[in-house]
mmCIF file of C-alpha atoms and ligand atoms in Angstrom:
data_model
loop_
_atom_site.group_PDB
_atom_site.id
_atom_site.type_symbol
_atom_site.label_atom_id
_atom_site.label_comp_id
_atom_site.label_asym_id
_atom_site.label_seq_id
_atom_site.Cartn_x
_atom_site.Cartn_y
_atom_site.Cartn_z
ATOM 1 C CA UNK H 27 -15.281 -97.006 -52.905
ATOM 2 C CA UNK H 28 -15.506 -97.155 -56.801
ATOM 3 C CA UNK H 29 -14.073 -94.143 -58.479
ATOM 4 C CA UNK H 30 -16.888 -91.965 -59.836
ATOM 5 C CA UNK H 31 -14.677 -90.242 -62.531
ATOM 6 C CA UNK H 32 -14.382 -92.330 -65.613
ATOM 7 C CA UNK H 33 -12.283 -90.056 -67.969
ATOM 8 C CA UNK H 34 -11.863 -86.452 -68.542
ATOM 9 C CA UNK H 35 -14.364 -85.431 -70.832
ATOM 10 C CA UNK H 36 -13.533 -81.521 -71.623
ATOM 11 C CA UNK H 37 -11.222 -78.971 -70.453
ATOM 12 C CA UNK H 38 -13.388 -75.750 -70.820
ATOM 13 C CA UNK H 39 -11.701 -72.616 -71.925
ATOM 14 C CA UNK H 40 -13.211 -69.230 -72.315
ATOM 15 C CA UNK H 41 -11.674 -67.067 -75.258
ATOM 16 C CA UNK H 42 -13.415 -63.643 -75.888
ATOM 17 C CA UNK H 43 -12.593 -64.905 -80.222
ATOM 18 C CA UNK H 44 -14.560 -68.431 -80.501
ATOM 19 C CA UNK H 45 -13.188 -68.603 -84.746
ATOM 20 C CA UNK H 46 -10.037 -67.023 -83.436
ATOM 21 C CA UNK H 47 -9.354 -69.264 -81.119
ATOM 22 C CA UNK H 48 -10.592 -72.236 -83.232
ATOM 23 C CA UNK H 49 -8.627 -71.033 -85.803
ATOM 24 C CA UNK H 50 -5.609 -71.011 -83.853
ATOM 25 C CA UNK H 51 -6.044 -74.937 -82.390
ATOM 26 C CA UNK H 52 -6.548 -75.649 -86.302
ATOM 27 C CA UNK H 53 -3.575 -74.183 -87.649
ATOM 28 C CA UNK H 54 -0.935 -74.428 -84.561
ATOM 29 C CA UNK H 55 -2.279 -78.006 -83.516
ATOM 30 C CA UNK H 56 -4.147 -79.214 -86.437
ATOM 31 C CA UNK H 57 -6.982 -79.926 -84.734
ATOM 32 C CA UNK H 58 -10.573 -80.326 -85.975
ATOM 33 C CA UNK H 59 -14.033 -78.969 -84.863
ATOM 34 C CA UNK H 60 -15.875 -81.929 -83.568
ATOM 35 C CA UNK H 61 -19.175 -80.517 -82.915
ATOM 36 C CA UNK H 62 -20.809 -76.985 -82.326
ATOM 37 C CA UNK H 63 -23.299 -75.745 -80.513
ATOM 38 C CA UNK H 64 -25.047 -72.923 -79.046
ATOM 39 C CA UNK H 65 -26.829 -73.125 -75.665
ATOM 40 C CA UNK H 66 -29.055 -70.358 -74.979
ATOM 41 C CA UNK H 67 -29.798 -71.424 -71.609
ATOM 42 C CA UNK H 68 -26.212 -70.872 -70.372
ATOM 43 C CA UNK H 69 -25.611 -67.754 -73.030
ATOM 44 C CA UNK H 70 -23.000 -69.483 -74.648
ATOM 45 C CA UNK H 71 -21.490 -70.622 -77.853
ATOM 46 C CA UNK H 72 -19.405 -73.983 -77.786
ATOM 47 C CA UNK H 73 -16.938 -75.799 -80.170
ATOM 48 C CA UNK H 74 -15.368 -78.917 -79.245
ATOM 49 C CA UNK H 75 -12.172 -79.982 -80.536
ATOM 50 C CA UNK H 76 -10.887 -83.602 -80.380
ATOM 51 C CA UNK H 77 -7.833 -84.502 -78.182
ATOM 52 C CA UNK H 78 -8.045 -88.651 -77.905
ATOM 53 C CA UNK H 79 -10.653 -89.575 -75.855
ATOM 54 C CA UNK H 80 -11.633 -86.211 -74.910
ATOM 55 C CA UNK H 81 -11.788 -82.496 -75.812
ATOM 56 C CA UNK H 82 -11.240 -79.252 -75.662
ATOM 57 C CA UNK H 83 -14.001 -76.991 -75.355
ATOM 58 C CA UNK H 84 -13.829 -73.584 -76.574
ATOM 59 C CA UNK H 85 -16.354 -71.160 -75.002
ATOM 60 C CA UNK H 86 -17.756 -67.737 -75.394
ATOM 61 C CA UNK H 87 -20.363 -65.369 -74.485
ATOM 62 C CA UNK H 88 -23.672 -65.142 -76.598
ATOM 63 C CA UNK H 89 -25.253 -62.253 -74.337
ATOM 64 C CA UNK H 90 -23.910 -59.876 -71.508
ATOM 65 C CA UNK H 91 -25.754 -61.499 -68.774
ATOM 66 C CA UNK H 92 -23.980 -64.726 -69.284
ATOM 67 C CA UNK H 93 -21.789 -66.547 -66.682
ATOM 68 C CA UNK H 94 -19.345 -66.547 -69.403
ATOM 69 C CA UNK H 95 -19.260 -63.282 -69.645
ATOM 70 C CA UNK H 96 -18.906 -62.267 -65.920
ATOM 71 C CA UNK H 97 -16.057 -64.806 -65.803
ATOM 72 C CA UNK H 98 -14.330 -63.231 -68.962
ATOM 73 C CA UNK H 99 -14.597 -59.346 -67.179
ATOM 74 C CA UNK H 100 -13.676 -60.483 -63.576
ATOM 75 C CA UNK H 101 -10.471 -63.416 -64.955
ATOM 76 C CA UNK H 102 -10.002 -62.965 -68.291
ATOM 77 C CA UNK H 103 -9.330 -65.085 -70.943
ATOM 78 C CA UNK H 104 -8.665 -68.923 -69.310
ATOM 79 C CA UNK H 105 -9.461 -72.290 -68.102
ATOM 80 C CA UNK H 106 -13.102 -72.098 -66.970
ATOM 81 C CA UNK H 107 -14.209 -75.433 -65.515
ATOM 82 C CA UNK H 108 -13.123 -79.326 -65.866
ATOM 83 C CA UNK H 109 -15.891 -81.584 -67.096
ATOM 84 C CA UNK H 110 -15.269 -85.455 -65.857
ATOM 85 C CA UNK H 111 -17.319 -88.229 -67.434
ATOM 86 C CA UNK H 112 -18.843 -90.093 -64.669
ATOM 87 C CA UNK H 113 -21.276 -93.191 -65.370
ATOM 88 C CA UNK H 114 -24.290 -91.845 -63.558
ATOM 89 C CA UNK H 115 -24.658 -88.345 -63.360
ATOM 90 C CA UNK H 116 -27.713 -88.422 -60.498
ATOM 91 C CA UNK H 117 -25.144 -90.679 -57.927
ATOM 92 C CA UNK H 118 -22.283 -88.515 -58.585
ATOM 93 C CA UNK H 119 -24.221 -85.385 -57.728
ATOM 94 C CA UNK H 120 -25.475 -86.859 -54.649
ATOM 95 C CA UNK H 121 -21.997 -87.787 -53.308
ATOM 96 C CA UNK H 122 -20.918 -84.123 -53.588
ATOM 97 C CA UNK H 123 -23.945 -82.919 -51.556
ATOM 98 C CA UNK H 124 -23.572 -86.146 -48.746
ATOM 99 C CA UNK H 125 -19.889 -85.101 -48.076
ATOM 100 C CA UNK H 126 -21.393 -81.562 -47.582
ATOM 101 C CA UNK H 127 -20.217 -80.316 -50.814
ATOM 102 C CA UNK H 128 -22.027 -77.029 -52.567
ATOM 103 C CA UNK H 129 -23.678 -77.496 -56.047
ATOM 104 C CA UNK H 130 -24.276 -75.165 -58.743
ATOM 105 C CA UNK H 131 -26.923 -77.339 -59.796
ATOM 106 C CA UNK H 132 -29.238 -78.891 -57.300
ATOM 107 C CA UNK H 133 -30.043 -81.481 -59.904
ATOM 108 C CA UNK H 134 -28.594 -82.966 -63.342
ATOM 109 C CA UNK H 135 -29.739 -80.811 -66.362
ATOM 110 C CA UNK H 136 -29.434 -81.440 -70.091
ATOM 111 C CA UNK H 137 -26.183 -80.650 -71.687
ATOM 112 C CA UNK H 138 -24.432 -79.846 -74.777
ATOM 113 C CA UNK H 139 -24.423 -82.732 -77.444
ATOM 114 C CA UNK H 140 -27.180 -84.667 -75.821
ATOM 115 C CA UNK H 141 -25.509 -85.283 -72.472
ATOM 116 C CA UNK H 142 -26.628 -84.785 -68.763
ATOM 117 C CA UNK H 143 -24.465 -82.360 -66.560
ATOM 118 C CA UNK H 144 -24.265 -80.795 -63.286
ATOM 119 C CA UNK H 145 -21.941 -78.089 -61.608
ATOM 120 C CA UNK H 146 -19.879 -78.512 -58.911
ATOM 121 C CA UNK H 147 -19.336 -74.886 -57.079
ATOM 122 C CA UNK H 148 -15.373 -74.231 -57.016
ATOM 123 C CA UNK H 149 -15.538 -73.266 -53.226
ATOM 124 C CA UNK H 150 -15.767 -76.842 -52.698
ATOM 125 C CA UNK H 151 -13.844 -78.363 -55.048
ATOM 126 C CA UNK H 152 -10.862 -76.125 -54.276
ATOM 127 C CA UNK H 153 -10.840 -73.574 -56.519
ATOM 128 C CA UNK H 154 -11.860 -75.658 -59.903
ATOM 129 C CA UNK H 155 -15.243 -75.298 -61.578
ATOM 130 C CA UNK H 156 -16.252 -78.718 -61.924
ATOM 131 C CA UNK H 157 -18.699 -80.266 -64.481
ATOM 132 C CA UNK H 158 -19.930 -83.779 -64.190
ATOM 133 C CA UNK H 159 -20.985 -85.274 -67.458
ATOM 134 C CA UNK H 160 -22.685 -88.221 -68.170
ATOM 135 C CA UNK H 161 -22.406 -88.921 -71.961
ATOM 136 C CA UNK H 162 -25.516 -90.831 -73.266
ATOM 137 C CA UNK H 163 -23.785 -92.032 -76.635
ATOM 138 C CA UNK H 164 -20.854 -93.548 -75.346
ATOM 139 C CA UNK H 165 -18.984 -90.371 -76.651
HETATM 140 CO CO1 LIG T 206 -18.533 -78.019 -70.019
#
């Protein structure tokens, strides 16, 4: 069969200090904030940071209720999911749920920065929050 995943897109982490944090990839690394966003809908406040092709997302709580948040009290500061750039969100959803996989989303769902997305549960994907991201504008 083809290979769904075309690249890595993000590695997620959650930090409790989004400017610290940033901060810290800007001075240590150099890096530079690609794009921000908030995204009420998942409680959380993003900023990507360029690494190649990809990036690395920082994350962090905007409310209490927030996945984010739970993840931060339970684990702590860390790696919080893997997003993989697949060419067709819809088809790689639907190969996770015909090998018997669980889904955190039943169907893809709008994104940050314009994309579509859906979740992968970690009990099926051995222990890794997975996100599957198909990128609209050719990232
Ligand atoms: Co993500």
């Amino acid at each position: 069969m083809d290979m769904l995943l075309t690249e890595i897109d993000h590695v997620a982490i959650a930090v409790r200090d989004l400017e610290g944090a940033i901060s810290w990839y800007q001075e240590v690394f150099g890096a530079t904030v690609e794009h921000r966003e908030v995204v009420d809908s998942d409680g959380v406040a993003e900023a990507l940071l360029r690494v190649a092709d990809s990036y690395v997302q920082l994350l962090t709580p905007t409310t209490d209720t927030s996945p984010v948040a739970k993840y931060l009290e339970k684990k702590g500061e860390g790696l919080h999911h893997v997003g993989y750039r697949v060419a067709n969100c819809a088809e790689a959803l639907e190969a996770v749920k015909a090998s018997g996989g669980r889904v955190i989303d039943e169907h893809p769902r709008p994104g940050s920065r314009g994309t579509t997305v859906a979740f992968i549960h970690p009990k099926t994907s051995f222990g890794t929050l997975i996100e599957l991201v198909e990128d609209h504008g050719g990232h």
